[in-house]
Short mmCIF file of C-alpha atoms in Angstrom, two decimals:
data_model
loop_
_atom_site.label_atom_id
_atom_site.label_comp_id
_atom_site.label_asym_id
_atom_site.label_seq_id
_atom_site.Cartn_x
_atom_site.Cartn_y
_atom_site.Cartn_z
CA MET E 1 -19.33 4.42 -11.44
CA THR E 2 -16.88 3.52 -13.88
CA THR E 3 -14.60 6.53 -13.65
CA ARG E 4 -14.82 6.47 -9.88
CA HIS E 5 -14.07 2.74 -9.42
CA THR E 6 -11.03 3.42 -11.83
CA THR E 7 -9.85 6.18 -9.49
CA LEU E 8 -10.44 4.43 -6.20
CA ARG E 9 -8.43 1.24 -7.57
CA ARG E 10 -5.61 3.67 -8.37
CA LEU E 11 -5.69 4.93 -4.83
CA ALA E 12 -5.41 1.40 -3.61
CA ILE E 13 -1.95 1.10 -4.98
CA SER E 14 1.09 0.90 -2.71
CA MET E 15 3.38 3.91 -2.22
CA VAL E 16 6.58 3.62 -4.37
CA PRO E 17 9.68 4.43 -2.26
CA VAL E 18 8.23 3.11 0.93
CA LEU E 19 6.67 -0.32 1.04
CA PHE E 20 7.65 -3.00 3.34
CA VAL E 21 12.02 -5.29 7.86
CA ALA E 22 14.26 -6.62 10.52
CA GLY E 23 13.29 -7.37 14.22
CA LEU E 24 11.69 -10.42 15.89
CA ALA E 25 10.75 -13.58 14.16
CA GLY E 26 7.10 -14.11 14.66
CA SER E 27 5.31 -17.32 16.09
CA CYS E 28 1.76 -18.67 16.18
CA VAL E 29 -0.37 -16.56 18.68
CA PRO E 30 -2.88 -18.63 20.76
CA HIS E 31 -6.46 -18.07 20.98
CA PRO E 32 -7.25 -16.13 24.24
CA THR E 33 -8.94 -18.12 26.95
CA GLU E 34 -12.25 -16.96 28.81
CA SER E 35 -9.86 -15.49 31.56
CA ASP E 36 -7.63 -13.72 29.20
CA PRO E 37 -8.19 -10.03 29.11
CA LEU E 38 -7.84 -10.14 25.26
CA ALA E 39 -11.25 -12.24 25.40
CA GLN E 40 -13.30 -9.26 25.63
CA TYR E 41 -12.30 -8.03 22.26
CA TYR E 42 -12.98 -11.21 20.52
CA LYS E 43 -16.50 -11.26 22.08
CA GLN E 44 -17.65 -7.81 20.96
CA ASP E 45 -20.49 -7.03 18.55
CA LEU E 46 -20.24 -4.67 15.65
CA ALA E 47 -22.94 -2.28 15.37
CA PHE E 48 -22.97 -1.69 11.69
CA GLY E 49 -24.74 1.44 10.15
CA SER E 50 -24.50 4.35 7.89
CA CYS E 51 -20.88 5.02 6.70
CA ALA E 52 -21.55 8.76 6.44
CA GLU E 53 -19.45 9.56 9.55
CA PHE E 54 -16.49 7.34 8.31
CA ALA E 55 -15.89 9.58 5.45
CA THR E 56 -12.63 11.21 5.83
CA THR E 57 -12.35 13.16 2.26
CA ALA E 58 -14.90 14.34 -0.18
CA LEU E 59 -14.22 11.33 -2.27
CA GLU E 60 -15.22 9.11 0.43
CA ASP E 61 -18.29 11.14 0.95
CA LEU E 62 -19.23 10.78 -2.80
CA VAL E 63 -18.71 7.11 -2.71
CA PHE E 64 -20.66 6.39 0.48
CA ASP E 65 -23.37 8.52 -0.67
CA ALA E 66 -23.53 6.73 -3.99
CA VAL E 67 -23.39 3.13 -2.48
CA GLU E 68 -26.14 2.97 0.08
CA GLU E 69 -25.68 -0.83 0.62
CA ALA E 70 -22.26 -0.21 2.24
CA GLU E 71 -22.47 -0.52 6.25
CA CYS E 72 -19.78 0.61 8.58
CA ALA E 73 -18.90 -0.02 12.20
CA TYR E 74 -15.87 0.41 14.57
CA LEU E 75 -14.05 -2.75 15.97
CA GLN E 76 -12.34 -1.91 19.38
CA VAL E 77 -8.80 -3.24 19.78
CA PRO E 78 -6.20 -2.72 22.38
CA VAL E 79 -3.45 -0.24 21.44
CA ASP E 80 -0.73 -2.58 22.80
CA TYR E 81 -1.60 -6.24 22.83
CA GLU E 82 0.78 -6.83 25.74
CA ASP E 83 -1.44 -4.47 27.77
CA PRO E 84 -4.97 -5.37 26.78
CA ARG E 85 -6.51 -3.37 29.76
CA GLY E 86 -4.77 -0.32 28.65
CA GLU E 87 -5.49 2.21 25.90
CA THR E 88 -7.74 1.19 23.12
CA ALA E 89 -7.97 2.08 19.44
CA GLN E 90 -10.84 1.78 16.98
CA VAL E 91 -10.51 0.03 13.61
CA ALA E 92 -12.89 1.31 10.81
CA VAL E 93 -14.74 -1.74 9.03
CA THR E 94 -17.16 -1.68 6.04
CA ARG E 95 -19.44 -4.53 4.99
CA LEU E 96 -21.22 -5.17 1.62
CA ALA E 97 -23.56 -8.14 2.01
CA ALA E 98 -23.31 -11.03 -0.46
CA ASP E 99 -25.55 -11.35 -3.28
CA GLY E 100 -26.62 -14.77 -2.42
CA ASN E 101 -26.36 -16.95 0.89
CA PRO E 102 -22.79 -16.07 2.14
CA ILE E 103 -20.50 -18.88 3.04
CA GLY E 104 -18.39 -16.36 4.98
CA SER E 105 -16.83 -13.06 4.89
CA LEU E 106 -13.95 -12.06 2.42
CA VAL E 107 -11.68 -9.43 4.04
CA VAL E 108 -9.85 -7.11 1.38
CA ASN E 109 -6.84 -4.89 1.73
CA PRO E 110 -5.67 -2.38 -0.90
CA GLY E 111 -2.01 -2.07 -0.01
CA GLY E 112 0.17 0.78 0.89
CA PRO E 113 0.43 0.50 3.82
CA GLY E 114 -2.05 3.42 4.23
CA GLY E 115 -4.54 2.58 1.61
CA SER E 116 -8.29 2.83 2.45
CA GLY E 117 -9.81 -0.51 3.15
CA LEU E 118 -13.06 0.99 3.44
CA LEU E 119 -12.88 2.36 -0.07
CA GLN E 120 -11.26 -0.92 -1.30
CA GLY E 121 -14.24 -2.77 0.03
CA VAL E 122 -16.51 -0.78 -2.12
CA VAL E 123 -14.52 -0.95 -5.06
CA ALA E 124 -13.74 -4.90 -4.87
CA ASP E 125 -17.65 -5.44 -4.52
CA ALA E 126 -18.34 -3.36 -7.41
CA ASN E 127 -15.62 -4.78 -9.75
CA LEU E 128 -16.26 -8.35 -8.74
CA ALA E 129 -20.09 -7.89 -9.04
CA GLY E 130 -22.03 -10.95 -10.80
CA THR E 131 -18.95 -13.39 -10.02
CA PRO E 132 -19.20 -16.17 -7.61
CA ILE E 133 -16.95 -14.11 -5.13
CA THR E 134 -19.80 -11.52 -4.29
CA GLU E 135 -22.43 -14.26 -4.61
CA ASN E 136 -20.75 -16.28 -1.91
CA PHE E 137 -19.01 -13.58 0.42
CA ASP E 138 -19.85 -10.53 2.54
CA ILE E 139 -17.00 -8.32 1.32
CA ILE E 140 -15.22 -6.68 4.40
CA GLY E 141 -13.13 -3.65 3.90
CA MET E 142 -10.88 -2.62 7.08
CA ASP E 143 -8.85 0.60 7.53
CA PRO E 144 -5.79 -0.99 9.53
CA ARG E 145 -4.84 0.67 12.65
CA GLY E 146 -3.62 4.20 11.91
CA VAL E 147 -5.25 4.44 8.68
CA GLY E 148 -8.07 6.53 7.39
CA ALA E 149 -11.13 6.36 9.31
CA SER E 150 -9.60 4.29 12.10
CA THR E 151 -8.69 6.04 15.26
CA PRO E 152 -6.22 7.17 16.33
CA SER E 153 -5.02 7.60 12.74
CA ALA E 154 -1.37 8.56 11.67
CA ASP E 155 -1.29 12.41 11.37
CA CYS E 156 2.12 14.07 10.76
CA VAL E 157 1.68 16.79 8.36
CA SER E 158 -0.96 19.55 7.79
CA ASP E 159 -2.94 19.81 4.83
CA GLU E 160 -1.29 23.33 4.12
CA SER E 161 2.27 21.88 4.41
CA ALA E 162 1.34 19.14 2.09
CA ASP E 163 -0.04 21.61 -0.55
CA GLN E 164 3.49 23.40 -0.47
CA GLY E 165 5.14 20.27 -1.60
CA GLY E 166 8.66 19.68 -0.60
CA ASN E 167 10.38 16.83 1.24
CA LEU E 168 7.43 15.92 3.65
CA PHE E 169 8.96 12.31 4.40
CA PRO E 170 12.73 11.64 4.25
CA GLN E 171 12.10 8.13 2.62
CA ALA E 172 10.17 9.56 -0.10
CA ALA E 173 12.52 12.40 -1.12
CA LEU E 174 14.26 11.86 -4.31
CA GLN E 175 16.51 14.92 -3.63
CA GLY E 176 17.10 17.13 -0.79
CA SER E 177 18.53 16.91 2.80
CA TRP E 178 17.39 16.35 6.35
CA SER E 179 18.91 16.76 9.59
CA ALA E 180 18.67 14.88 12.77
CA GLU E 181 16.73 17.69 14.40
CA GLN E 182 14.16 17.67 11.46
CA THR E 183 13.60 13.96 11.87
CA GLN E 184 13.10 14.52 15.71
CA GLU E 185 10.49 17.22 15.02
CA LEU E 186 8.67 15.20 12.31
CA VAL E 187 8.08 12.30 14.76
CA GLU E 188 7.31 14.61 17.53
CA ARG E 189 4.45 16.21 15.44
CA CYS E 190 3.31 12.67 14.43
CA ALA E 191 3.01 11.52 18.22
CA GLU E 192 1.27 14.60 19.18
CA ALA E 193 -1.45 14.30 16.55
CA SER E 194 -1.61 10.59 16.36
CA GLY E 195 -2.38 9.32 19.90
CA GLY E 196 0.87 9.54 21.45
CA GLU E 197 4.13 7.76 21.41
CA ASN E 198 2.51 4.56 22.59
CA PHE E 199 0.33 4.31 19.70
CA LEU E 200 3.34 4.96 17.21
CA ALA E 201 5.15 1.91 19.03
CA ASN E 202 2.25 -0.34 18.05
CA VAL E 203 1.18 0.64 14.64
CA GLY E 204 3.09 -1.95 12.64
CA THR E 205 1.94 -4.84 10.53
CA ARG E 206 2.18 -7.51 13.40
CA ASP E 207 -0.47 -5.43 15.50
CA ALA E 208 -2.66 -5.09 12.39
CA ALA E 209 -2.44 -8.85 11.86
CA ARG E 210 -3.69 -9.28 15.45
CA ASP E 211 -6.62 -6.78 14.58
CA LEU E 212 -7.42 -8.85 11.60
CA ASP E 213 -7.81 -12.02 13.79
CA VAL E 214 -10.06 -10.16 16.14
CA LEU E 215 -12.14 -9.06 13.24
CA ARG E 216 -12.44 -12.56 11.98
CA GLU E 217 -13.95 -13.87 15.07
CA VAL E 218 -16.24 -10.95 15.56
CA LEU E 219 -17.67 -11.47 12.03
CA GLY E 220 -18.41 -15.04 12.91
CA ASP E 221 -15.74 -16.70 10.79
CA GLU E 222 -14.10 -19.89 12.21
CA THR E 223 -11.30 -19.21 9.66
CA LEU E 224 -10.23 -16.09 7.67
CA SER E 225 -10.81 -15.71 3.89
CA TYR E 226 -8.48 -12.73 2.64
CA LEU E 227 -7.80 -10.96 -0.58
CA GLY E 228 -4.82 -8.46 -0.11
CA GLN E 229 -2.72 -6.64 -2.83
CA SER E 230 0.68 -5.15 -2.62
CA TYR E 231 1.34 -4.30 0.91
CA GLY E 232 -1.73 -6.39 1.81
CA THR E 233 0.23 -9.43 0.70
CA ARG E 234 2.65 -8.57 3.52
CA LEU E 235 -0.28 -8.31 6.03
CA GLY E 236 -1.75 -11.46 4.84
CA ALA E 237 1.56 -13.52 5.08
CA VAL E 238 2.33 -12.14 8.46
CA TYR E 239 -1.29 -13.06 9.42
CA ALA E 240 -0.49 -16.74 8.08
CA GLU E 241 2.71 -16.78 10.10
CA MET E 242 1.05 -15.82 13.35
CA PHE E 243 -2.22 -17.62 12.89
CA PRO E 244 -1.88 -20.44 10.49
CA GLU E 245 -4.57 -22.54 11.82
CA ASN E 246 -7.07 -19.71 11.56
CA VAL E 247 -6.57 -19.39 7.63
CA ARG E 248 -9.21 -20.64 5.44
CA ALA E 249 -7.97 -19.02 2.17
CA LEU E 250 -5.43 -16.19 1.31
CA VAL E 251 -5.18 -14.49 -2.03
CA LEU E 252 -2.04 -12.59 -2.34
CA ASP E 253 -1.71 -10.26 -5.18
CA GLY E 254 1.29 -8.18 -6.35
CA ALA E 255 3.76 -9.56 -3.61
CA ALA E 256 7.04 -8.24 -2.48
CA ASP E 257 9.87 -10.82 -1.68
CA PRO E 258 9.50 -11.88 1.93
CA THR E 259 13.13 -12.87 1.98
CA LEU E 260 14.54 -9.51 0.91
CA GLY E 261 15.66 -6.86 3.40
CA THR E 262 14.57 -3.16 3.03
CA VAL E 263 17.22 -1.98 1.00
CA GLU E 264 17.34 -4.99 -1.20
CA ARG E 265 13.68 -4.89 -1.89
CA ARG E 266 13.42 -1.39 -2.63
CA ILE E 267 16.12 -1.66 -5.09
CA THR E 268 14.32 -4.26 -6.92
CA GLN E 269 11.37 -1.91 -7.00
CA TYR E 270 13.27 1.02 -8.40
CA THR E 271 14.67 -1.39 -10.91
CA GLY E 272 11.01 -2.33 -11.81
CA PHE E 273 10.05 1.51 -12.20
CA GLN E 274 13.03 2.13 -14.57
CA ALA E 275 11.85 -0.79 -16.69
CA ALA E 276 8.42 0.70 -16.82
CA PHE E 277 9.89 4.18 -17.75
CA ASP E 278 11.96 2.52 -20.52
CA SER E 279 8.88 0.84 -21.79
CA MET E 280 6.76 3.90 -21.69
CA ALA E 281 9.57 5.76 -23.58
CA THR E 282 9.78 3.16 -26.11
CA ASP E 283 6.08 3.35 -26.97
CA CYS E 284 6.16 7.09 -26.83
CA SER E 285 9.11 6.96 -29.28
CA LYS E 286 7.09 5.66 -32.18
CA GLU E 287 5.29 9.13 -32.39
CA GLU E 288 7.29 11.97 -34.12
CA ASP E 289 6.13 14.53 -31.48
CA CYS E 290 6.87 12.41 -28.44
CA ILE E 291 8.03 14.56 -25.34
CA LEU E 292 10.92 12.07 -24.56
CA GLY E 293 12.19 11.90 -28.17
CA THR E 294 12.33 9.14 -30.82
CA ASP E 295 15.35 7.62 -29.50
CA PRO E 296 14.42 5.51 -26.28
CA ASP E 297 18.01 5.50 -25.30
CA GLN E 298 18.06 9.15 -25.03
CA ALA E 299 14.70 9.33 -22.98
CA VAL E 300 16.17 9.50 -19.52
CA GLU E 301 18.41 12.44 -20.47
CA LYS E 302 15.53 14.22 -22.21
CA PHE E 303 13.38 13.76 -18.89
CA GLN E 304 16.23 14.91 -16.77
CA SER E 305 16.52 17.94 -18.86
CA ILE E 306 12.97 18.89 -18.12
CA THR E 307 12.70 17.81 -14.45
CA ARG E 308 15.97 18.97 -12.95
CA PRO E 309 15.27 22.65 -13.30
CA LEU E 310 12.63 22.11 -10.93
CA ILE E 311 15.18 21.73 -7.95
CA ASP E 312 16.04 25.62 -8.29
CA GLU E 313 12.84 26.70 -9.82
CA PRO E 314 9.78 24.87 -8.73
CA ILE E 315 6.35 25.57 -10.63
CA THR E 316 3.75 27.49 -8.79
CA THR E 317 0.32 26.66 -10.13
CA ALA E 318 -2.49 29.24 -10.51
CA ALA E 319 -3.99 27.96 -7.25
CA GLY E 320 -0.60 28.67 -5.45
CA ARG E 321 0.47 24.97 -5.26
CA THR E 322 4.17 24.31 -5.53
CA VAL E 323 5.36 21.60 -7.81
CA ASP E 324 9.09 20.88 -7.24
CA TYR E 325 11.53 18.17 -8.44
CA ASN E 326 10.15 15.66 -5.57
CA VAL E 327 6.61 16.08 -6.48
CA ALA E 328 6.95 16.00 -10.28
CA VAL E 329 9.15 13.07 -10.25
CA GLY E 330 7.09 11.33 -7.69
CA ALA E 331 3.91 11.89 -9.83
CA VAL E 332 5.50 10.25 -12.90
CA THR E 333 6.55 7.26 -10.73
CA ALA E 334 3.02 6.88 -9.49
CA GLY E 335 1.59 7.00 -12.90
CA LEU E 336 4.05 4.25 -13.99
CA TYR E 337 1.96 1.68 -11.75
CA ASN E 338 -0.54 1.02 -14.59
CA SER E 339 0.32 1.32 -18.34
CA GLU E 340 -3.12 2.69 -18.83
CA GLN E 341 -1.91 5.82 -17.22
CA TRP E 342 1.14 6.37 -19.25
CA PRO E 343 -0.64 8.82 -21.65
CA ASP E 344 -1.36 11.02 -18.73
CA VAL E 345 2.26 10.80 -17.60
CA LEU E 346 3.53 11.94 -20.89
CA ALA E 347 1.00 14.75 -21.23
CA GLY E 348 2.14 15.91 -17.79
CA ILE E 349 5.73 15.93 -18.80
CA GLU E 350 4.99 17.83 -22.04
CA GLU E 351 3.26 20.40 -19.63
CA LEU E 352 6.28 20.60 -17.45
CA ALA E 353 8.49 21.57 -20.52
CA ALA E 354 6.04 24.32 -21.07
CA GLY E 355 6.24 25.54 -17.45
CA ARG E 356 2.89 24.00 -16.29
CA ALA E 357 2.16 21.15 -13.84
CA ASP E 358 -1.39 20.66 -13.64
CA THR E 359 -1.64 17.14 -14.88
CA LEU E 360 1.22 15.81 -12.81
CA LEU E 361 -0.09 17.74 -9.80
CA ALA E 362 -3.42 15.75 -10.51
CA ILE E 363 -1.68 12.44 -10.32
CA SER E 364 0.15 13.41 -7.30
CA ASP E 365 -3.12 14.37 -5.45
CA GLU E 366 -4.81 11.41 -6.63
CA PHE E 367 -2.09 9.11 -5.52
CA GLY E 368 -1.98 11.06 -2.01
CA MET E 369 -5.77 10.96 -1.66
CA ARG E 370 -6.01 14.85 -1.70
CA ASP E 371 -9.72 15.77 -2.45
CA GLU E 372 -10.89 18.78 -4.48
CA ASN E 373 -11.43 20.61 -1.22
CA GLY E 374 -7.79 20.59 -0.18
CA VAL E 375 -8.16 17.85 2.25
CA TRP E 376 -5.58 15.03 2.14
CA GLY E 377 -6.23 11.54 3.26
CA ASN E 378 -3.78 10.16 5.64
CA TYR E 379 -2.24 7.51 3.16
CA LEU E 380 1.25 8.99 3.02
CA GLU E 381 1.32 9.47 6.83
CA ALA E 382 0.08 6.02 7.63
CA ASN E 383 2.67 4.79 5.18
CA PHE E 384 5.58 6.48 7.05
CA ALA E 385 4.35 5.33 10.39
CA VAL E 386 3.57 1.69 9.58
CA ASN E 387 7.00 1.30 7.75
CA CYS E 388 8.65 3.02 10.91
CA MET E 389 7.63 -0.23 12.69
CA ASP E 390 8.33 -2.70 9.88
CA GLU E 391 11.46 -1.60 8.12
CA GLU E 392 14.99 -1.90 8.91
CA ARG E 393 16.65 1.36 10.28
CA ARG E 394 19.62 2.89 8.69
CA THR E 395 22.23 5.28 9.35
CA PRO E 396 22.74 8.60 7.45
CA GLU E 397 25.79 6.94 5.76
CA GLN E 398 23.59 3.80 4.82
CA GLU E 399 20.82 6.18 3.67
CA GLU E 400 23.22 7.96 1.41
CA GLU E 401 24.53 4.81 -0.10
CA PHE E 402 21.13 3.73 -0.79
CA ARG E 403 20.14 7.04 -2.45
CA ALA E 404 23.30 6.31 -4.71
CA GLU E 405 22.11 2.87 -5.43
CA VAL E 406 18.82 4.17 -6.52
CA ARG E 407 19.99 6.66 -8.78
CA GLY E 408 22.09 3.86 -10.41
CA VAL E 409 19.25 1.60 -11.01
CA ALA E 410 16.70 4.21 -11.86
CA PRO E 411 18.50 7.09 -13.55
CA PHE E 412 15.10 8.78 -14.60
CA MET E 413 14.94 9.63 -10.68
CA ASP E 414 18.55 10.85 -10.61
CA PRO E 415 18.51 14.85 -10.03
CA GLY E 416 22.04 15.05 -10.89
CA ASP E 417 23.14 16.55 -7.33
CA GLY E 418 24.92 14.61 -4.57
CA VAL E 419 23.56 12.32 -2.03
CA ALA E 420 24.58 14.02 1.11
CA GLY E 421 21.69 14.71 3.48
CA ALA E 422 19.58 11.51 2.86
CA ARG E 423 18.30 10.30 6.14
CA ASP E 424 15.95 7.57 7.57
CA GLY E 425 13.07 9.61 8.94
CA CYS E 426 12.25 6.78 11.44
CA GLU E 427 15.53 7.35 13.34
CA ALA E 428 13.61 9.10 16.25
CA TRP E 429 10.74 6.53 16.37
CA PRO E 430 9.71 5.73 19.93
CA ALA E 431 10.25 1.98 19.29
CA ASP E 432 12.36 -0.53 17.46
CA PRO E 433 10.96 -2.27 14.30
CA ASP E 434 9.01 -5.51 15.19
CA LEU E 435 8.12 -7.13 12.13
CA GLY E 436 11.01 -9.60 11.72
CA PHE E 437 12.94 -10.65 8.63
CA PRO E 438 12.31 -12.91 6.77
CA TYR E 439 8.78 -13.20 7.67
CA ALA E 440 6.18 -16.14 6.92
CA GLU E 441 8.78 -18.82 6.49
CA HIS E 442 6.77 -21.98 5.99
CA PRO E 443 3.98 -21.68 8.50
CA GLU E 444 3.17 -24.94 9.92
CA GLY E 445 -0.75 -25.79 9.48
CA LEU E 446 -1.10 -23.25 7.04
CA PRO E 447 -3.63 -24.70 4.08
CA GLU E 448 -3.00 -23.86 0.49
CA THR E 449 -2.63 -20.28 -0.45
CA LEU E 450 -2.73 -18.47 -3.73
CA THR E 451 -0.08 -15.89 -4.76
CA ILE E 452 -0.68 -13.84 -8.07
CA SER E 453 2.21 -12.10 -10.05
CA VAL E 454 1.90 -9.79 -13.08
CA THR E 455 5.06 -10.40 -15.24
CA GLY E 456 5.61 -6.44 -15.95
CA ASP E 457 4.51 -5.42 -12.48
CA PRO E 458 6.87 -2.25 -11.72
CA ALA E 459 6.18 -1.92 -7.94
CA SER E 460 6.20 -5.90 -7.01
CA PRO E 461 8.54 -7.45 -9.41
CA TYR E 462 7.49 -10.84 -10.51
CA GLU E 463 10.22 -12.67 -8.79
CA GLY E 464 8.88 -11.48 -5.56
CA GLY E 465 5.52 -13.42 -5.83
CA LEU E 466 7.38 -16.67 -6.75
CA SER E 467 9.54 -16.16 -3.57
CA LEU E 468 6.40 -15.66 -1.33
CA SER E 469 4.49 -18.58 -2.89
CA LYS E 470 7.56 -20.84 -2.05
CA GLN E 471 7.80 -19.31 1.52
CA LEU E 472 4.10 -20.26 2.13
CA ASP E 473 4.32 -23.62 0.33
CA GLY E 474 1.31 -22.36 -1.82
CA ALA E 475 0.04 -22.19 -5.31
CA HIS E 476 1.06 -19.53 -7.86
CA LEU E 477 -0.71 -17.87 -10.85
CA THR E 478 1.34 -15.97 -13.44
CA VAL E 479 -0.26 -13.00 -15.29
CA GLU E 480 1.37 -11.66 -18.41
CA GLY E 481 0.77 -7.92 -18.41
CA LYS E 482 2.18 -4.37 -17.34
CA GLN E 483 0.42 -3.30 -14.27
CA HIS E 484 0.56 -3.45 -10.35
CA THR E 485 -2.00 -5.86 -9.02
CA ILE E 486 -5.33 -7.38 -10.87
CA ALA E 487 -7.11 -9.57 -8.67
CA MET E 488 -9.60 -6.90 -7.61
CA SER E 489 -10.06 -4.95 -10.84
CA GLY E 490 -12.72 -7.66 -12.16
CA ALA E 491 -11.30 -6.89 -15.61
CA ASN E 492 -9.77 -10.27 -16.54
CA ASP E 493 -12.07 -13.27 -16.96
CA CYS E 494 -9.19 -15.78 -16.54
CA VAL E 495 -8.04 -14.16 -13.23
CA ASN E 496 -11.63 -13.81 -11.93
CA GLU E 497 -12.16 -17.42 -12.61
CA ALA E 498 -9.05 -18.59 -10.95
CA VAL E 499 -9.72 -16.43 -7.70
CA ALA E 500 -13.48 -17.60 -7.53
CA ASP E 501 -12.34 -21.27 -7.97
CA TYR E 502 -9.92 -20.86 -5.04
CA LEU E 503 -11.93 -18.76 -2.68
CA VAL E 504 -15.25 -20.40 -3.10
CA ASP E 505 -14.21 -24.17 -3.67
CA LEU E 506 -10.52 -23.95 -2.40
CA GLU E 507 -9.41 -25.20 -5.86
CA VAL E 508 -5.86 -23.79 -6.88
CA PRO E 509 -4.88 -23.44 -10.44
CA GLU E 510 -2.68 -25.99 -11.98
CA GLU E 511 0.99 -25.56 -11.72
CA ASP E 512 2.52 -22.97 -14.28
CA ALA E 513 -0.95 -21.76 -14.78
CA ARG E 514 -0.89 -18.41 -16.80
CA CYS E 515 -3.32 -15.61 -17.65
CA ILE E 516 -2.90 -12.59 -20.18
CA ALA E 517 -3.91 -9.19 -18.99
#
């Protein structure tokens, strides 16, 4: 199970270029009264049973076959909370029972948006086995609306199209151009295969937070205990803003800064990835045969000389898969999340120089949740859809300026061509963003929370966690290391103890507490 757990944890990492917002400032949401049509959702019973029908990829089949104790069920929720008698959606939930007598449920979220909560529930339960956390809590994983086994699920691109590479989503494209007609067609495909425009208009984080509150009550918990990483910190923080009095404990691991707008925050992320690339190149330079050379100052230029030819001449693998510039550099960026994967990234770059792309393609497939049968999970599509309802919209001119900024702070991603043709893929979305910015500003009535930040986190820079903890008036734990998130890995005794003390006994770490990864 060790290899599988490592793989699943990597899949639970958030998407690089598209993570987290302008719109409406949130406010507390009252509990529905008996006469409120929403009350029916809060009173439903979950029929937990086999998880077999919930597997959407071969990997999930493998995991659910191996973990017989996992139970799954569907939670019914309204598509539009302003129209609770209208269309409904089903949110997929998994439960792994506590080892002892549970004091309640612990809901976990892996990030993304778009990461599989069902898989993360299994991973968290396995990684934290033998700790007070699994002894005292039923571990609950939830695929947020639009994600994975939840229905409708975001579906915008066919498996065949995904296999051919290219610029599937404008925000994720490092190179290339889009037209207004193409973004319109993309949204039309999403609507047609994802439950219609009404669902696309209600797939954002605020609706997911309302689903989370329904789940809390249906599970029988008076207040919510929650552990979210990466994007999951946004979901948890928004829940805290909307339902502060329904919170028991929130652990928010690898947080983005809730005070930064879309462009500002993404620039900090790309800056973090450049720092990770530089650190990887420095480590590599100590070896005489380093593919990036023995001078770290020349590593970016060496990398560009290897990757830029892919713009005009993509590599076609023996299986007929296309690896172009966007796929290759996206795979390298995905591998920068955790320093443990840097050897694989360097091996992949070395293969590129020799005209092969198998290793980087494998990293890309793992990140995008593509299984060995060629079936893609909907991680990237859900990521796109949720962010369309969360992120600030930008004009083509603003998007071109942003692309130029990215290349300035992260030159390893610079393809060396112009910025013309950059575009916001959400410009034709059927509804305006509704997250609100900044979010979770000092929610009244919120109990103590715990935010965890890793000093060398490339995707969620350390300062973002400090900002979130201040916004929530909560406690903060610093972890010295080079990775994205740590609380659900179970690999660090110091972190395990701090998280367990907080979740079980509601005791937060001392001010300026630190762990070493």
